[in-house]
Amino acid sequence: MKQNKNILRAALLLLLVIAAPEARAQQLITDNGDGTYTITMPAGNVTVTADVKKLLAHKDIMTKVETQEWTGNVLTFDANNVKVWDGTTQLTETTDYTVAAPTGTLQDTGDYPVTITGAGKYAGEVVAMFTIKGKPLVIQDNEGHDVQSVDNAYTITTDQRGGATLTLVTPEPTTPETPPTIVTVDIPTPVVVDHVDLDRIFEAGKACTLYLPFSIGVDKLAGGTFNTFVGVNTAVTPWEVQYSPVTTGEIAANTPYIFIPDGSNGGKIVVNNGEEKVTVCTANQHTTENGQWDFIGTYERIMWTHNTSDPEYTAAREAEIGSIYGFAAEEKSGATVGQFVKVTNNVWINPMRAYLKNSGGVAAPGLNGEAPTTELPEAMKVVIVEGSETTSLTPNPSPWGEGSGYWYTLEGQKLNGKPAKKGLYIHNGRKEVVK
């Protein structure tokens, strides 16, 4: 308590010093002895000038560090290869930020942390990654055809580990300068390589869908847990999409999973295959089915839209709107984290992800029952079932925002406020009737 009081006193004193000399400011504060203070403001108007700085951690700030190619020799880091934007405005080094180069020897492939510190109108610091990537390599597939890197899909390189490394790339829009072109990951004929990497950073505890073109023992993967689709339980409210962790055997090629990162390895999945070769191929794709529900992976970007002028429009995808659910990895557009949310107009999914599809009406109460009812829910909760234990992927203690004041439909859709329409809803984690 004493420490907290000292902090409060210091804050008050700092505020008063702005309006009066420090000696006078000391006289304006009276300690009441009960953890509170009385402030006597000086006579006359007080003008306070605030120097407001924007934090580099703000969502508007984007950073990029140019990669360099592995040569086998020690590389020199160049701070000019660091770029920072505030929205679409590129910032200036020294004026707006400073750069601290990575420590250690920059020689092997990998990610090396670069600290960027705010200056001038910017404050705080962020850490970006300087990446040394492998040297491009051309190899042959099982039919003797040359295979080489495809921009924004995968790369084939060599590095200090020797042999060939195939890196699967999952491009994201990280800067306004060079938005990525989403490319289909297409490896129709098996390619055998020495190493497989996945160029994607996962946030600890933030579940996502994942679809990979190779099989590997689950004990040879580090970075999180893979969970396979079990089914949809409609006997509970809201409905539950159930998954089960894969603890033995293999993670199968071309099979969709829910992946839960544990935050290790800098947020990356590490494939520890040792001397064992890895076969990569996108053919023979599998859909995990149970009853009328399909969990489907994709190696191409898919767009669901009613806009026939959109270059990605297809009549087949438009017809699916209303029966497709996308996984909400973050809260936006009314979706709650950890739910499958019904797809509406102008929704897309990127390669190496997965989605849920209802293939024939709504299941009756029970797990994957076959008798149809009238309407699919707007959203469904996702749970991990392991033995008798069930864990929700929704981060709140209650999946319906108990104690938060939020309102939800019985299907789990979060509303903007108290509904005007009469009916039964969920409010503060409990069912409540709106009359």
PDB file of C-alpha atoms in Angstrom, residues 11 22 80 121 132 156 161 165 204 283 318 374 421:
ATOM      1  CA  ALA A  11       1.745  11.231 -10.321  1.00  0.00           C
ATOM      2  CA  GLU A  22       7.886  22.352  -7.930  1.00  0.00           C
ATOM      3  CA  ASN A  80      18.475   0.446 -43.764  1.00  0.00           C
ATOM      4  CA  LYS A 121       6.388  11.408 -31.975  1.00  0.00           C
ATOM      5  CA  ILE A 132      18.233 -15.541 -43.185  1.00  0.00           C
ATOM      6  CA  ILE A 156      12.956 -25.270 -52.066  1.00  0.00           C
ATOM      7  CA  ARG A 161      21.709 -28.514 -42.511  1.00  0.00           C
ATOM      8  CA  THR A 165      14.422 -28.052 -47.466  1.00  0.00           C
ATOM      9  CA  ALA A 204       0.438 -19.090 -28.057  1.00  0.00           C
ATOM     10  CA  ALA A 283      -2.762 -34.903 -54.213  1.00  0.00           C
ATOM     11  CA  GLU A 318     -22.264 -18.884 -53.848  1.00  0.00           C
ATOM     12  CA  THR A 374     -35.414 -26.136 -40.062  1.00  0.00           C
ATOM     13  CA  LYS A 421     -37.146  -8.665 -30.676  1.00  0.00           C
TER      14      LYS A 421
END
